[in-house]
Amino acid sequence: MRKQIAAANWKMNLTVEQAITLLDEIVSKNIKLSENQEAVFGVPFPYLLLAKDRISDNKNYFVAAQNCYTKESGAFTGEVSAAMLSSLDIKYVIVGHSERREYFSEDNQTLSLKVDACLKNNLKPIFCCGESLEIREAGTQNDYVETQLKESLFHLDPSAIKDFVIAYEPIWAIGTGKTATADQAQEMHAHIRNVLEKKYGNEIAQSVSILYGGSVKANNAKEIFSKPDVDGGLVGGASLNATEFAEIIKSLKS
Ligand code: PGA
């Protein structure tokens, strides 16, 4: 069975003391994960190592960076490379979050380079895609997401796509309290899997974990995650609260 993942995206939140308190609170709940389940903590760069240390006793708990640069090293003040993250033994990198696309002008081409940088350095990208409200209202969301996938991922070999992680995050549902219904999520996830199948075949398409993101909370996670093509969630706001995020982890399919 493909991986079921509850991934926290803290974004640019929390001081170091608050970060430690939150991680310790979640760890103290002692939630045991099965072989195919993972809890992932997408923390700001300065907290990567401490987060890794705090969760180290918990099986299948991992840390994610929220971004990386396309280049390996050099005169790029303020940037962090995939090679650096790899040297910290970080497992995941969130790539192409809609906030990066919107505020930092990251386009599909740039993101394809970031995905390459991650894979070259043995980091697993959590590749984000998803449409704006305008696109959803025009009814062209399927084509829009398909183009995002094609332009950023379809240069990859099948071996690189196997076990890949994609997060579908409709922009209109991020931080708005407005969740896609479980059926809307399932519909897009099935479309994404179908797009992958056309390019890479059924076996590989079935191995890809597709997370849903956008106002996932403790009280809606179970219903959304229960859908056959939804393999967990990428969680912003609710991941900043230990009780909420713990419930979300417990909502993963086993
Ligand atoms: P949200 O954010 O859960 O606060 O809507 C999700 C995300 O942006 O990853």
PDB file of C-alpha atoms and ligand atoms in Angstrom, residues 9 11 97-99 169 173-177 213-217 234-238, ligand 1:
ATOM      1  CA  ASN A   9       3.310  22.984   7.130  1.00  0.00           C
ATOM      2  CA  LYS A  11       4.900  28.216   7.284  1.00  0.00           C
ATOM      3  CA  HIS A  97       3.555  25.686  -2.371  1.00  0.00           C
ATOM      4  CA  SER A  98       1.032  28.208  -3.733  1.00  0.00           C
ATOM      5  CA  GLU A  99       2.450  30.876  -1.408  1.00  0.00           C
ATOM      6  CA  GLU A 169      -4.012  22.281  -2.495  1.00  0.00           C
ATOM      7  CA  ALA A 173      -9.256  26.467   0.479  1.00  0.00           C
ATOM      8  CA  ILE A 174      -5.892  27.470   1.997  1.00  0.00           C
ATOM      9  CA  GLY A 175      -6.201  29.329   5.286  1.00  0.00           C
ATOM     10  CA  THR A 176      -9.760  30.303   4.420  1.00  0.00           C
ATOM     11  CA  GLY A 177     -11.617  27.775   6.542  1.00  0.00           C
ATOM     12  CA  GLY A 213      -4.290  20.459   1.645  1.00  0.00           C
ATOM     13  CA  GLY A 214      -6.562  23.372   2.434  1.00  0.00           C
ATOM     14  CA  SER A 215      -8.215  23.910   5.823  1.00  0.00           C
ATOM     15  CA  VAL A 216      -7.751  20.312   6.977  1.00  0.00           C
ATOM     16  CA  LYS A 217      -8.771  20.153  10.652  1.00  0.00           C
ATOM     17  CA  LEU A 234      -0.687  18.825   4.060  1.00  0.00           C
ATOM     18  CA  VAL A 235      -1.862  20.878   7.006  1.00  0.00           C
ATOM     19  CA  GLY A 236      -1.168  24.542   7.751  1.00  0.00           C
ATOM     20  CA  GLY A 237      -3.144  26.251  10.526  1.00  0.00           C
ATOM     21  CA  ALA A 238      -4.247  23.114  12.343  1.00  0.00           C
TER      22      ALA A 238
HETATM   23  P1  PGA B   1      -4.204  25.515   5.828  1.00  0.00           P
HETATM   24  O1  PGA B   1      -2.889  25.522   4.926  1.00  0.00           O
HETATM   25  O2  PGA B   1      -4.339  24.128   6.404  1.00  0.00           O
HETATM   26  O3  PGA B   1      -3.982  26.556   6.877  1.00  0.00           O
HETATM   27  O4  PGA B   1      -5.363  25.843   4.927  1.00  0.00           O
HETATM   28  C1  PGA B   1      -2.542  24.422   4.118  1.00  0.00           C
HETATM   29  C2  PGA B   1      -1.264  24.723   3.382  1.00  0.00           C
HETATM   30  O5  PGA B   1      -1.086  25.866   2.936  1.00  0.00           O
HETATM   31  O6  PGA B   1      -0.397  23.846   3.220  1.00  0.00           O
END
